[in-house]
PDB file of C-alpha atoms and ligand atoms in Angstrom:
ATOM      1  CA  MET G 226      87.917  83.692  87.067  1.00  0.00           C
ATOM      2  CA  PRO G 227      87.416  86.809  89.182  1.00  0.00           C
ATOM      3  CA  ALA G 228      85.546  89.660  87.558  1.00  0.00           C
ATOM      4  CA  ARG G 229      87.827  92.198  85.911  1.00  0.00           C
ATOM      5  CA  HIS G 230      85.378  95.000  86.526  1.00  0.00           C
ATOM      6  CA  ASP G 231      83.311  96.142  89.464  1.00  0.00           C
ATOM      7  CA  LEU G 232      80.201  94.029  89.913  1.00  0.00           C
ATOM      8  CA  THR G 233      78.162  97.073  90.896  1.00  0.00           C
ATOM      9  CA  THR G 234      76.386  98.687  87.962  1.00  0.00           C
ATOM     10  CA  ASP G 235      75.393 101.818  89.899  1.00  0.00           C
ATOM     11  CA  PRO G 236      76.980 104.734  87.987  1.00  0.00           C
ATOM     12  CA  GLY G 237      77.142 106.970  91.077  1.00  0.00           C
ATOM     13  CA  LEU G 238      78.956 104.294  93.040  1.00  0.00           C
ATOM     14  CA  GLN G 239      81.269 103.554  90.131  1.00  0.00           C
ATOM     15  CA  GLU G 240      82.201 107.241  90.063  1.00  0.00           C
ATOM     16  CA  GLN G 241      82.916 107.177  93.799  1.00  0.00           C
ATOM     17  CA  LEU G 242      85.063 104.065  93.395  1.00  0.00           C
ATOM     18  CA  LEU G 243      87.025 105.872  90.711  1.00  0.00           C
ATOM     19  CA  GLN G 244      87.653 108.778  93.093  1.00  0.00           C
ATOM     20  CA  ALA G 245      88.916 106.384  95.791  1.00  0.00           C
ATOM     21  CA  ARG G 246      91.221 104.596  93.349  1.00  0.00           C
ATOM     22  CA  ARG G 247      92.501 107.893  91.959  1.00  0.00           C
ATOM     23  CA  GLY G 248      93.277 108.985  95.500  1.00  0.00           C
ATOM     24  CA  THR G 249      95.102 105.725  96.137  1.00  0.00           C
ATOM     25  CA  ALA G 250      97.148 106.230  92.970  1.00  0.00           C
ATOM     26  CA  PHE G 251      97.917 109.787  94.068  1.00  0.00           C
ATOM     27  CA  PHE G 252      99.088 108.600  97.493  1.00  0.00           C
ATOM     28  CA  ALA G 253     101.214 105.919  95.788  1.00  0.00           C
ATOM     29  CA  ARG G 254     102.814 108.550  93.570  1.00  0.00           C
ATOM     30  CA  LYS G 255     103.733 110.803  96.499  1.00  0.00           C
ATOM     31  CA  LEU G 256     105.032 107.792  98.447  1.00  0.00           C
ATOM     32  CA  ASN G 257     107.165 106.678  95.498  1.00  0.00           C
ATOM     33  CA  GLU G 258     108.706 110.136  95.295  1.00  0.00           C
ATOM     34  CA  LEU G 259     110.117 109.667  98.795  1.00  0.00           C
ATOM     35  CA  THR G 260     113.457 107.901  99.304  1.00  0.00           C
ATOM     36  CA  ASP G 261     113.724 105.297 102.056  1.00  0.00           C
ATOM     37  CA  THR G 262     115.625 107.788 104.222  1.00  0.00           C
ATOM     38  CA  GLU G 263     112.986 110.456 103.693  1.00  0.00           C
ATOM     39  CA  LEU G 264     110.383 108.101 105.157  1.00  0.00           C
ATOM     40  CA  ASP G 265     111.968 108.848 108.544  1.00  0.00           C
ATOM     41  CA  GLY G 266     111.083 112.528 108.186  1.00  0.00           C
ATOM     42  CA  GLY G 267     108.188 114.317 109.837  1.00  0.00           C
ATOM     43  CA  SER G 268     104.669 114.482 108.426  1.00  0.00           C
ATOM     44  CA  LEU G 269     102.090 117.240 108.802  1.00  0.00           C
ATOM     45  CA  LEU G 270     100.492 115.257 111.638  1.00  0.00           C
ATOM     46  CA  PRO G 271     101.872 116.095 115.092  1.00  0.00           C
ATOM     47  CA  GLY G 272     103.978 113.272 116.540  1.00  0.00           C
ATOM     48  CA  TRP G 273     103.826 111.197 113.362  1.00  0.00           C
ATOM     49  CA  THR G 274     106.689 110.525 110.960  1.00  0.00           C
ATOM     50  CA  ARG G 275     105.932 109.714 107.334  1.00  0.00           C
ATOM     51  CA  ARG G 276     106.336 106.071 108.360  1.00  0.00           C
ATOM     52  CA  HIS G 277     103.364 106.396 110.706  1.00  0.00           C
ATOM     53  CA  VAL G 278     101.263 107.906 107.922  1.00  0.00           C
ATOM     54  CA  VAL G 279     102.112 105.090 105.490  1.00  0.00           C
ATOM     55  CA  ALA G 280     101.497 102.402 108.116  1.00  0.00           C
ATOM     56  CA  HIS G 281      98.164 104.002 109.056  1.00  0.00           C
ATOM     57  CA  VAL G 282      97.005 104.229 105.430  1.00  0.00           C
ATOM     58  CA  GLY G 283      98.008 100.593 104.846  1.00  0.00           C
ATOM     59  CA  TYR G 284      96.245  99.241 107.929  1.00  0.00           C
ATOM     60  CA  ASN G 285      93.266 101.460 107.166  1.00  0.00           C
ATOM     61  CA  ALA G 286      92.841  99.680 103.811  1.00  0.00           C
ATOM     62  CA  ARG G 287      92.882  96.331 105.600  1.00  0.00           C
ATOM     63  CA  ALA G 288      90.336  97.572 108.159  1.00  0.00           C
ATOM     64  CA  ILE G 289      88.010  98.876 105.450  1.00  0.00           C
ATOM     65  CA  ALA G 290      88.438  95.623 103.490  1.00  0.00           C
ATOM     66  CA  ARG G 291      87.175  93.804 106.595  1.00  0.00           C
ATOM     67  CA  LEU G 292      83.988  95.889 106.444  1.00  0.00           C
ATOM     68  CA  VAL G 293      83.510  95.063 102.765  1.00  0.00           C
ATOM     69  CA  GLU G 294      83.995  91.357 103.552  1.00  0.00           C
ATOM     70  CA  TRP G 295      81.449  91.728 106.352  1.00  0.00           C
ATOM     71  CA  ALA G 296      78.945  93.244 103.905  1.00  0.00           C
ATOM     72  CA  GLY G 297      79.511  90.350 101.512  1.00  0.00           C
ATOM     73  CA  THR G 298      79.409  87.455 103.962  1.00  0.00           C
ATOM     74  CA  GLY G 299      77.211  88.720 106.795  1.00  0.00           C
ATOM     75  CA  VAL G 300      79.909  87.582 109.219  1.00  0.00           C
ATOM     76  CA  GLU G 301      80.731  90.478 111.558  1.00  0.00           C
ATOM     77  CA  THR G 302      84.387  91.509 111.146  1.00  0.00           C
ATOM     78  CA  PRO G 303      85.082  94.894 112.781  1.00  0.00           C
ATOM     79  CA  MET G 304      87.634  97.374 111.431  1.00  0.00           C
ATOM     80  CA  TYR G 305      89.817  96.948 114.522  1.00  0.00           C
ATOM     81  CA  PRO G 306      89.293  95.054 117.796  1.00  0.00           C
ATOM     82  CA  SER G 307      89.762  98.405 119.612  1.00  0.00           C
ATOM     83  CA  THR G 308      91.324 101.822 119.135  1.00  0.00           C
ATOM     84  CA  GLU G 309      94.254 100.675 121.323  1.00  0.00           C
ATOM     85  CA  VAL G 310      94.944  97.804 118.940  1.00  0.00           C
ATOM     86  CA  ARG G 311      94.719 100.193 115.996  1.00  0.00           C
ATOM     87  CA  ASP G 312      97.195 102.632 117.562  1.00  0.00           C
ATOM     88  CA  HIS G 313      99.547  99.835 118.541  1.00  0.00           C
ATOM     89  CA  GLU G 314      99.435  98.499 114.988  1.00  0.00           C
ATOM     90  CA  ILE G 315     100.385 101.912 113.578  1.00  0.00           C
ATOM     91  CA  ASN G 316     103.309 102.276 115.985  1.00  0.00           C
ATOM     92  CA  PHE G 317     104.487  98.795 115.095  1.00  0.00           C
ATOM     93  CA  GLY G 318     104.027  99.405 111.358  1.00  0.00           C
ATOM     94  CA  ALA G 319     106.141 102.549 111.591  1.00  0.00           C
ATOM     95  CA  THR G 320     109.126 100.377 112.604  1.00  0.00           C
ATOM     96  CA  LEU G 321     108.912  98.140 109.505  1.00  0.00           C
ATOM     97  CA  SER G 322     111.703  98.233 106.937  1.00  0.00           C
ATOM     98  CA  PRO G 323     111.058 100.639 104.054  1.00  0.00           C
ATOM     99  CA  ILE G 324     110.382  97.772 101.641  1.00  0.00           C
ATOM    100  CA  ALA G 325     107.940  96.123 104.046  1.00  0.00           C
ATOM    101  CA  LEU G 326     106.197  99.437 104.628  1.00  0.00           C
ATOM    102  CA  ARG G 327     105.830 100.045 100.892  1.00  0.00           C
ATOM    103  CA  ASN G 328     104.550  96.476 100.424  1.00  0.00           C
ATOM    104  CA  LEU G 329     102.020  96.995 103.201  1.00  0.00           C
ATOM    105  CA  PHE G 330     100.613 100.016 101.374  1.00  0.00           C
ATOM    106  CA  ASP G 331     100.614  98.335  97.941  1.00  0.00           C
ATOM    107  CA  HIS G 332      99.168  94.985  98.957  1.00  0.00           C
ATOM    108  CA  SER G 333      96.481  96.374 101.237  1.00  0.00           C
ATOM    109  CA  ALA G 334      95.346  98.802  98.526  1.00  0.00           C
ATOM    110  CA  VAL G 335      95.145  96.057  95.887  1.00  0.00           C
ATOM    111  CA  HIS G 336      93.252  93.808  98.285  1.00  0.00           C
ATOM    112  CA  LEU G 337      90.692  96.499  99.156  1.00  0.00           C
ATOM    113  CA  SER G 338      90.173  97.342  95.502  1.00  0.00           C
ATOM    114  CA  ALA G 339      89.498  93.665  94.759  1.00  0.00           C
ATOM    115  CA  GLU G 340      87.022  93.406  97.654  1.00  0.00           C
ATOM    116  CA  TRP G 341      85.096  96.365  96.265  1.00  0.00           C
ATOM    117  CA  ARG G 342      85.265  94.983  92.744  1.00  0.00           C
ATOM    118  CA  ASP G 343      83.857  91.613  93.781  1.00  0.00           C
ATOM    119  CA  LEU G 344      81.041  92.869  96.041  1.00  0.00           C
ATOM    120  CA  PRO G 345      77.750  92.095  94.251  1.00  0.00           C
ATOM    121  CA  GLY G 346      75.445  95.054  93.625  1.00  0.00           C
ATOM    122  CA  ARG G 347      72.807  93.813  96.068  1.00  0.00           C
ATOM    123  CA  ASP G 348      75.290  93.683  98.963  1.00  0.00           C
ATOM    124  CA  TRP G 349      76.350  97.343  98.872  1.00  0.00           C
ATOM    125  CA  ALA G 350      73.333  98.348 100.957  1.00  0.00           C
ATOM    126  CA  ASN G 351      74.255  95.876 103.716  1.00  0.00           C
ATOM    127  CA  GLU G 352      75.119  97.573 106.971  1.00  0.00           C
ATOM    128  CA  VAL G 353      78.469  97.511 108.739  1.00  0.00           C
ATOM    129  CA  LYS G 354      79.874  99.376 111.719  1.00  0.00           C
ATOM    130  CA  THR G 355      82.776 101.856 111.730  1.00  0.00           C
ATOM    131  CA  ILE G 356      85.404 102.218 114.471  1.00  0.00           C
ATOM    132  CA  GLN G 357      83.453 105.252 115.738  1.00  0.00           C
ATOM    133  CA  GLY G 358      80.423 103.000 116.188  1.00  0.00           C
ATOM    134  CA  ARG G 359      78.422 104.421 113.299  1.00  0.00           C
ATOM    135  CA  THR G 360      76.233 101.948 111.402  1.00  0.00           C
ATOM    136  CA  VAL G 361      76.602 102.639 107.678  1.00  0.00           C
ATOM    137  CA  PRO G 362      75.861 100.893 104.384  1.00  0.00           C
ATOM    138  CA  ALA G 363      78.858  99.294 102.646  1.00  0.00           C
ATOM    139  CA  THR G 364      78.803 102.122 100.096  1.00  0.00           C
ATOM    140  CA  GLU G 365      80.130 104.409 102.847  1.00  0.00           C
ATOM    141  CA  THR G 366      83.425 102.446 102.900  1.00  0.00           C
ATOM    142  CA  VAL G 367      84.300 104.051  99.576  1.00  0.00           C
ATOM    143  CA  TRP G 368      84.040 107.557 100.986  1.00  0.00           C
ATOM    144  CA  MET G 369      85.857 106.530 104.199  1.00  0.00           C
ATOM    145  CA  ARG G 370      88.824 105.417 102.107  1.00  0.00           C
ATOM    146  CA  THR G 371      88.651 108.334  99.670  1.00  0.00           C
ATOM    147  CA  ARG G 372      88.964 110.813 102.534  1.00  0.00           C
ATOM    148  CA  GLU G 373      91.947 108.955 103.984  1.00  0.00           C
ATOM    149  CA  VAL G 374      94.081 108.571 100.876  1.00  0.00           C
ATOM    150  CA  TRP G 375      93.660 112.118  99.606  1.00  0.00           C
ATOM    151  CA  THR G 376      94.227 113.919 102.905  1.00  0.00           C
ATOM    152  CA  HIS G 377      97.079 111.687 104.061  1.00  0.00           C
ATOM    153  CA  ALA G 378      98.866 112.153 100.713  1.00  0.00           C
ATOM    154  CA  VAL G 379      99.060 115.825 101.740  1.00  0.00           C
ATOM    155  CA  ASP G 380     100.227 114.794 105.222  1.00  0.00           C
ATOM    156  CA  LEU G 381     103.279 113.096 103.695  1.00  0.00           C
ATOM    157  CA  ASP G 382     104.500 116.688 103.355  1.00  0.00           C
ATOM    158  CA  ASN G 383     106.415 116.269 100.124  1.00  0.00           C
ATOM    159  CA  GLY G 384     104.585 118.653  97.881  1.00  0.00           C
ATOM    160  CA  ALA G 385     100.938 117.642  97.726  1.00  0.00           C
ATOM    161  CA  THR G 386      98.394 120.212  98.889  1.00  0.00           C
ATOM    162  CA  PHE G 387      94.635 120.334  99.234  1.00  0.00           C
ATOM    163  CA  ALA G 388      94.579 122.050  95.825  1.00  0.00           C
ATOM    164  CA  ASP G 389      95.534 118.638  94.348  1.00  0.00           C
ATOM    165  CA  ILE G 390      92.362 117.062  95.760  1.00  0.00           C
ATOM    166  CA  PRO G 391      89.379 116.924  93.346  1.00  0.00           C
ATOM    167  CA  GLU G 392      86.654 119.459  94.113  1.00  0.00           C
ATOM    168  CA  PRO G 393      83.868 116.910  94.777  1.00  0.00           C
ATOM    169  CA  VAL G 394      86.106 115.291  97.407  1.00  0.00           C
ATOM    170  CA  LEU G 395      86.930 118.653  99.018  1.00  0.00           C
ATOM    171  CA  GLU G 396      83.284 119.627  99.058  1.00  0.00           C
ATOM    172  CA  ARG G 397      82.153 116.397 100.702  1.00  0.00           C
ATOM    173  CA  LEU G 398      85.012 116.620 103.181  1.00  0.00           C
ATOM    174  CA  LEU G 399      84.013 120.152 104.141  1.00  0.00           C
ATOM    175  CA  ARG G 400      80.370 119.109 104.520  1.00  0.00           C
ATOM    176  CA  ASP G 401      81.438 116.157 106.700  1.00  0.00           C
ATOM    177  CA  ILE G 402      83.600 118.285 108.968  1.00  0.00           C
ATOM    178  CA  THR G 403      81.203 121.202 109.358  1.00  0.00           C
ATOM    179  CA  GLY G 404      78.362 118.697 109.876  1.00  0.00           C
ATOM    180  CA  ALA G 405      80.303 117.097 112.737  1.00  0.00           C
ATOM    181  CA  TRP G 406      80.894 120.524 114.322  1.00  0.00           C
ATOM    182  CA  GLN G 407      77.227 121.358 114.033  1.00  0.00           C
ATOM    183  CA  ALA G 408      76.178 118.059 115.613  1.00  0.00           C
ATOM    184  CA  ARG G 409      78.483 118.798 118.560  1.00  0.00           C
ATOM    185  CA  GLY G 410      77.728 122.511 118.683  1.00  0.00           C
ATOM    186  CA  THR G 411      81.414 123.381 118.424  1.00  0.00           C
ATOM    187  CA  ASP G 412      80.792 125.827 115.578  1.00  0.00           C
ATOM    188  CA  ALA G 413      79.129 128.404 117.820  1.00  0.00           C
ATOM    189  CA  GLY G 414      80.013 131.915 116.677  1.00  0.00           C
ATOM    190  CA  LEU G 415      81.688 130.666 113.521  1.00  0.00           C
ATOM    191  CA  VAL G 416      80.559 130.944 109.901  1.00  0.00           C
ATOM    192  CA  ILE G 417      82.477 129.203 107.118  1.00  0.00           C
ATOM    193  CA  ARG G 418      82.164 130.488 103.573  1.00  0.00           C
ATOM    194  CA  VAL G 419      83.688 129.267 100.306  1.00  0.00           C
ATOM    195  CA  VAL G 420      84.221 132.243  97.999  1.00  0.00           C
ATOM    196  CA  GLY G 421      82.821 132.027  94.492  1.00  0.00           C
ATOM    197  CA  THR G 422      80.218 129.428  95.551  1.00  0.00           C
ATOM    198  CA  ASN G 423      77.025 129.375  97.592  1.00  0.00           C
ATOM    199  CA  MET G 424      78.648 127.087 100.166  1.00  0.00           C
ATOM    200  CA  GLU G 425      78.158 128.475 103.645  1.00  0.00           C
ATOM    201  CA  PHE G 426      78.247 126.482 106.856  1.00  0.00           C
ATOM    202  CA  GLY G 427      78.360 126.963 110.585  1.00  0.00           C
ATOM    203  CA  ASP G 428      76.490 129.137 113.051  1.00  0.00           C
ATOM    204  CA  LYS G 429      74.619 131.210 110.476  1.00  0.00           C
ATOM    205  CA  GLY G 430      71.996 132.456 112.898  1.00  0.00           C
ATOM    206  CA  GLY G 431      74.586 133.487 115.493  1.00  0.00           C
ATOM    207  CA  ARG G 432      75.146 137.094 116.556  1.00  0.00           C
ATOM    208  CA  ASP G 433      78.275 138.841 115.371  1.00  0.00           C
ATOM    209  CA  PRO G 434      79.996 135.659 114.156  1.00  0.00           C
ATOM    210  CA  VAL G 435      83.572 135.299 112.969  1.00  0.00           C
ATOM    211  CA  THR G 436      83.470 134.448 109.265  1.00  0.00           C
ATOM    212  CA  VAL G 437      86.269 132.292 107.883  1.00  0.00           C
ATOM    213  CA  SER G 438      86.355 132.418 104.113  1.00  0.00           C
ATOM    214  CA  GLY G 439      88.556 131.507 101.198  1.00  0.00           C
ATOM    215  CA  PRO G 440      88.849 129.176  98.215  1.00  0.00           C
ATOM    216  CA  LEU G 441      87.490 125.637  98.578  1.00  0.00           C
ATOM    217  CA  ALA G 442      90.910 123.968  98.941  1.00  0.00           C
ATOM    218  CA  GLY G 443      92.060 126.514 101.517  1.00  0.00           C
ATOM    219  CA  VAL G 444      88.904 126.370 103.594  1.00  0.00           C
ATOM    220  CA  ALA G 445      88.860 122.559 103.525  1.00  0.00           C
ATOM    221  CA  ALA G 446      92.518 122.422 104.624  1.00  0.00           C
ATOM    222  CA  TRP G 447      91.815 124.871 107.444  1.00  0.00           C
ATOM    223  CA  ALA G 448      88.699 122.930 108.532  1.00  0.00           C
ATOM    224  CA  ALA G 449      90.672 119.673 108.541  1.00  0.00           C
ATOM    225  CA  GLY G 450      93.134 121.296 110.944  1.00  0.00           C
ATOM    226  CA  ARG G 451      95.943 121.508 108.411  1.00  0.00           C
ATOM    227  CA  THR G 452      98.194 124.522 108.100  1.00  0.00           C
ATOM    228  CA  ALA G 453      98.912 126.884 105.255  1.00  0.00           C
ATOM    229  CA  ALA G 454     101.625 124.433 104.134  1.00  0.00           C
ATOM    230  CA  ALA G 455      98.851 121.964 103.288  1.00  0.00           C
ATOM    231  CA  GLY G 456      97.172 124.449 100.982  1.00  0.00           C
ATOM    232  CA  GLY G 457      95.346 126.498 103.557  1.00  0.00           C
ATOM    233  CA  SER G 458      96.439 129.753 101.956  1.00  0.00           C
ATOM    234  CA  GLY G 459      94.004 132.432 100.913  1.00  0.00           C
ATOM    235  CA  VAL G 460      91.898 131.913 104.009  1.00  0.00           C
ATOM    236  CA  THR G 461      90.897 135.021 105.956  1.00  0.00           C
ATOM    237  CA  ALA G 462      88.772 135.721 108.992  1.00  0.00           C
ATOM    238  CA  SER G 463      86.554 138.714 109.652  1.00  0.00           C
ATOM    239  CA  ARG G 464      83.962 139.933 112.106  1.00  0.00           C
ATOM    240  CA  GLY G 465      81.490 142.338 110.581  1.00  0.00           C
ATOM    241  CA  THR G 466      83.604 144.721 108.513  1.00  0.00           C
ATOM    242  CA  GLU G 467      86.749 144.119 110.541  1.00  0.00           C
ATOM    243  CA  VAL G 468      89.373 141.796 109.053  1.00  0.00           C
ATOM    244  CA  LEU G 469      91.045 139.824 111.845  1.00  0.00           C
ATOM    245  CA  SER G 470      94.829 139.696 111.949  1.00  0.00           C
ATOM    246  CA  ARG G 471      94.767 135.954 112.627  1.00  0.00           C
ATOM    247  CA  VAL G 472      92.544 133.138 111.405  1.00  0.00           C
ATOM    248  CA  PRO G 473      91.292 131.222 114.457  1.00  0.00           C
ATOM    249  CA  ALA G 474      92.115 127.512 114.713  1.00  0.00           C
ATOM    250  CA  ALA G 475      89.328 125.296 113.437  1.00  0.00           C
ATOM    251  CA  PRO G 476      87.313 123.294 115.999  1.00  0.00           C
ATOM    252  CA  LYS G 477      88.493 119.719 116.419  1.00  0.00           C
ATOM    253  CA  TRP G 478      87.224 117.393 113.728  1.00  0.00           C
ATOM    254  CA  ILE G 479      87.920 113.801 114.775  1.00  0.00           C
TER     255      ILE G 479
HETATM  256 ZN1   ZN N1396      93.527 108.654 108.894  1.00  0.00          ZN
END
C-alpha cells in the first residue's frame, strides 16, 4: 500500500508542501471556472492563450516530478531534454481538446503530489538540476512548483490577483526576483520597498535611486512583470521627494 501521508517528517518541508498543494488547488479552481470556449481567450502572458498557460503548468508538473524521481532513484532524469523541446511541448499542448487539457493538468498534479508524498525523508537533500542549470536539493522542487501554480493562476486572467497569493509565497517570490536582479546587476539605481514592513531590496547604496514602493502583493506583481490587472495596484515610484508620474517597468526576471 502506498503511504497516505508524506514520508518526510520535517515540519518546515511539510508546510511548504501544503503551500504548493494549496496553490495547485487554487489553480484548479480558477481553471474550473473557465468554460471550454474561454480557454481560447488571452492570458496575462504576451503571446499566450489560457490554453498555453494550462499546458505549461501541466507539463511543468511532469518536469518537476522527473526531478523528484531523480532524487529518489539516483537515475538522472532532466526536467526537459532542452528548452526547445519544452517550448514545442507547450505549443502542442495548447492545441489539445479542452478535456485533454484539463486531464493533463489534473493527472500531472496528482502524479507530482504522489512523488513528493513517497520520497523518503533522507532523499530530500539529494541534488538535482533545474532547466536553468542550477544544482539544487530536491526540497527546492516544492518552491519551484509553488511559484508556478500561484503566479500562473493569476495569468489565467479570470479574476485571481497577487492579493490572493499567501504572504509567505509573495515574500519569497520577491526575494527570489530581487536576488536575481542583484546577481545580474540589473537593479542599478532602483530601490524596492514594501510599505508597512522592513522589506527593502535593490541598489540601496546607489545615488539618487528611484524607489518603487507599495503593498507586498502590488510590489511582487510589479517585480514579476505583471500589470495592475494582476494586482499591481498601489505601487508608486519616487526619486527623492518627487513622485514620478509613471512607475518604471521592472527589470526582466527570467
Ligand atoms: Zn511558468
